Short mmCIF file of C-alpha atoms in Angstrom, two decimals:
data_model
loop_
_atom_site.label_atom_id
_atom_site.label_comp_id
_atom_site.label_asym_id
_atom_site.label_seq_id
_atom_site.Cartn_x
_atom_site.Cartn_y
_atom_site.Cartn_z
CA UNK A 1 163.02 37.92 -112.26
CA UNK A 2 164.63 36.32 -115.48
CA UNK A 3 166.91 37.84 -118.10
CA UNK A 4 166.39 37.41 -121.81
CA UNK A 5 167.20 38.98 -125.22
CA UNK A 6 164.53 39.67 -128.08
CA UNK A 7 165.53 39.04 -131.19
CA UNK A 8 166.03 42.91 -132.03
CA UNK A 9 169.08 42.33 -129.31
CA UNK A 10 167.16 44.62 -126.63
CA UNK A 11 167.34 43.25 -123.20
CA UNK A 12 164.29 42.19 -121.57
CA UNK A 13 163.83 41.54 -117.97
CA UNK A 14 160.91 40.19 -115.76
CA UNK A 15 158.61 37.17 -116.04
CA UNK A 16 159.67 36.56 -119.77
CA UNK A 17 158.93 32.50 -118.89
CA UNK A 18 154.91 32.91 -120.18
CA UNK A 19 152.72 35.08 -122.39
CA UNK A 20 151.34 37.96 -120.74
CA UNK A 21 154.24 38.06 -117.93
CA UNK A 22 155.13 41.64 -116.41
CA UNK A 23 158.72 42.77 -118.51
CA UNK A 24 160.71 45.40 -119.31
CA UNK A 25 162.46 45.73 -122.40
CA UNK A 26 165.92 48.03 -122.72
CA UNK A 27 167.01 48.64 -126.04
CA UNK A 28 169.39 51.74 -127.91
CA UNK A 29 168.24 52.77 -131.13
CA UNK A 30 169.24 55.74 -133.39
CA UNK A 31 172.63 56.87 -135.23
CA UNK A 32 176.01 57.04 -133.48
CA UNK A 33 176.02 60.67 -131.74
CA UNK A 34 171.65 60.51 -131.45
CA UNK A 35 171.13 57.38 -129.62
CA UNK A 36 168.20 56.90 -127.58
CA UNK A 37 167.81 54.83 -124.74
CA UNK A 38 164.00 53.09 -124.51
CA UNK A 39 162.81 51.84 -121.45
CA UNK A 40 159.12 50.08 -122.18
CA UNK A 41 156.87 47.79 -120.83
CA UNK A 42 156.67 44.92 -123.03
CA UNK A 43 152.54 44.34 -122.68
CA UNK A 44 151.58 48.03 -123.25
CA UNK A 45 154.71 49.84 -125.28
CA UNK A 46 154.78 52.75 -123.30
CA UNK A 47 158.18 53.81 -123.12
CA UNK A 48 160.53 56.46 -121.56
CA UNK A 49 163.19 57.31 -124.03
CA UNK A 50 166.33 59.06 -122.73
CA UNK A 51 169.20 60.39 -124.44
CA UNK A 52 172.40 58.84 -123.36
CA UNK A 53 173.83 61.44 -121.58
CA UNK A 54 170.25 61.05 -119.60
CA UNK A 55 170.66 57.40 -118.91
CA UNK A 56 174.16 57.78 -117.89
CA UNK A 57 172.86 59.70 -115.07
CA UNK A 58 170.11 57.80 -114.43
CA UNK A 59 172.56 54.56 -114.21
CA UNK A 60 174.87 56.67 -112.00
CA UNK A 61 171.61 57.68 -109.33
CA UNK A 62 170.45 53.71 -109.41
CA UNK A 63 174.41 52.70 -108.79
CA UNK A 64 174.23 55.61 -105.52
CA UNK A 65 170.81 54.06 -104.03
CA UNK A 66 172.03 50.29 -104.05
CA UNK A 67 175.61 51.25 -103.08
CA UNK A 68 174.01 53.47 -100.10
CA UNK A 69 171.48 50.81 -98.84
CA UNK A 70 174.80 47.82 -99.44
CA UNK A 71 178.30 49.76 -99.38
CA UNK A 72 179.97 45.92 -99.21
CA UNK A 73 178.72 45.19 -102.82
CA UNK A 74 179.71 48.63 -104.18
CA UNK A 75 183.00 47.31 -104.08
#
């Protein structure tokens, strides 16, 4: 899995070495207050758009699985 940044400044994370490579592209768009946080496939552009609030949570559920499958890198 590689990291890289589109030129729109969205992260974008998978096999982003090669055309037609599997990735995921993060990205917060809207007006301060109403931002939306897209998740989408980078070959298809179907997305999942959350409010912030919503990711928040959602980044605070990911941080709880990794920290309760690896407590030593929660740290």
């Amino acid at each position: 899995m590689e990291f890289a940044q589109d030129d729109a400044g969205d992260l974008i994370i998978g096999d982003v070495s090669k055309p037609g490579g599997r990735a995921l592209s993060i990205g917060i768009t809207g007006i301060s207050g109403n931002e939306v946080l897209s998740l989408s496939w980078v070959e298809t552009g179907e997305a999942l758009k959350l409010t912030l609030d919503e990711a928040v949570r959602l980044r605070d559920e990911i941080d709880h699985i990794i920290r309760d499958r690896h407590p030593a890198q929660g740290a």
